[in-house]
Amino acid sequence: DADVTQTPRNRITKTGKRIMLECSQTKGHDRMYWYRQDPGLGLRLIYYSFDVKDINKGEISDGYSVSRQAQAKFSLSLESAIPNQTALYFCATSESGTGSEKLFFGSGTQLSVL
Amino acid sequence: DQQVKQNSPSLSVQEGRISILNCDYTNSMFDYFLWYKKYPAEGPTFLISISSIKDKNEDGRFTVFLNKSAKHLSLHIVPSQPGDSAVYFCAARINNAGNMLTFGGGTRLMVKP
């Protein structure tokens, strides 16, 4: 079984709809992240959480919200989806302290907003 | 403006030859650099890293070189194998409480048999 699991793998939605992407991990890591990948722009950080009570905005948080339901679960919501949120979304985890820059990624969710 | 840039979107190399992937950065506060490898339909996986106090780090067929004065790093793969065909991302970190990574845009490497 994958250490970092994202659901769904693919999602097509319409402009204005609310959607949620889910992430769960079995690595026991405290830190969790949501990134989006766009061609030529690499991976950009949306939100991150260092523990259950800690939520922080990343580089591109506008239009997104997150919930850290438990140490192992971190979900990303698009309250009202728009076409430029079409992208590949990745959840990632890392340890606390030394080595925390080494991220472990899920397989991604391809989101298309029509 | 992107602080970490990979100026070559793609690279094609013959099997057995050397692959050289380049990455430039602008922020002199970056002190740790990483390379991630991504296959289709999978998430990126950590490949190799280097601290700013070093200029070279080697792991098997993979070597990363860092030139701080030029703000440039490169990943060498020798010899290249078809299984190395993937997208490679470089990333950089500033050593603060967050240890957040800034990623480059990626380079697609194709190793031809």
PDB file of N, CA and C in Angstrom, chain B residues 2 9 32 43 46 58 60 66-67 77 79 84 109:
ATOM      1  N   GLN B   2      10.445  33.541 -10.805  1.00  0.00           N
ATOM      2  CA  GLN B   2      10.886  32.262 -10.288  1.00  0.00           C
ATOM      3  C   GLN B   2      12.284  32.359  -9.705  1.00  0.00           C
ATOM      4  N   PRO B   9      13.434  22.722 -20.941  1.00  0.00           N
ATOM      5  CA  PRO B   9      12.230  21.937 -20.654  1.00  0.00           C
ATOM      6  C   PRO B   9      12.413  20.460 -20.959  1.00  0.00           C
ATOM      7  N   TYR B  32      20.410  24.629   0.806  1.00  0.00           N
ATOM      8  CA  TYR B  32      20.299  23.179   0.628  1.00  0.00           C
ATOM      9  C   TYR B  32      19.512  22.957  -0.641  1.00  0.00           C
ATOM     10  N   GLY B  43       3.943  10.377  -8.074  1.00  0.00           N
ATOM     11  CA  GLY B  43       4.442  11.584  -7.454  1.00  0.00           C
ATOM     12  C   GLY B  43       5.952  11.669  -7.555  1.00  0.00           C
ATOM     13  N   PHE B  46      12.381  11.690  -4.071  1.00  0.00           N
ATOM     14  CA  PHE B  46      13.676  12.281  -3.780  1.00  0.00           C
ATOM     15  C   PHE B  46      14.794  11.482  -4.451  1.00  0.00           C
ATOM     16  N   GLU B  58      27.831  12.649  -4.561  1.00  0.00           N
ATOM     17  CA  GLU B  58      27.730  11.545  -5.505  1.00  0.00           C
ATOM     18  C   GLU B  58      26.962  10.384  -4.873  1.00  0.00           C
ATOM     19  N   GLY B  60      26.079   6.718  -6.525  1.00  0.00           N
ATOM     20  CA  GLY B  60      25.992   5.791  -7.643  1.00  0.00           C
ATOM     21  C   GLY B  60      26.198   6.500  -8.968  1.00  0.00           C
ATOM     22  N   LEU B  66      27.491  21.792  -7.288  1.00  0.00           N
ATOM     23  CA  LEU B  66      26.991  23.103  -6.900  1.00  0.00           C
ATOM     24  C   LEU B  66      28.079  24.149  -7.103  1.00  0.00           C
ATOM     25  N   ASN B  67      27.753  25.191  -7.828  1.00  0.00           N
ATOM     26  CA  ASN B  67      28.636  26.342  -8.032  1.00  0.00           C
ATOM     27  C   ASN B  67      27.940  27.550  -7.422  1.00  0.00           C
ATOM     28  N   ILE B  77      24.108  12.272 -14.765  1.00  0.00           N
ATOM     29  CA  ILE B  77      23.724  10.862 -14.709  1.00  0.00           C
ATOM     30  C   ILE B  77      24.639  10.115 -15.674  1.00  0.00           C
ATOM     31  N   PRO B  79      26.287   6.048 -16.361  1.00  0.00           N
ATOM     32  CA  PRO B  79      25.750   6.212 -17.710  1.00  0.00           C
ATOM     33  C   PRO B  79      24.232   6.312 -17.663  1.00  0.00           C
ATOM     34  N   ASP B  84      15.903   5.938 -16.715  1.00  0.00           N
ATOM     35  CA  ASP B  84      16.085   7.284 -16.166  1.00  0.00           C
ATOM     36  C   ASP B  84      15.155   8.296 -16.825  1.00  0.00           C
ATOM     37  N   LEU B 109      13.641  14.370 -19.219  1.00  0.00           N
ATOM     38  CA  LEU B 109      14.772  13.632 -19.781  1.00  0.00           C
ATOM     39  C   LEU B 109      14.268  12.402 -20.513  1.00  0.00           C
TER      40      LEU B 109
END
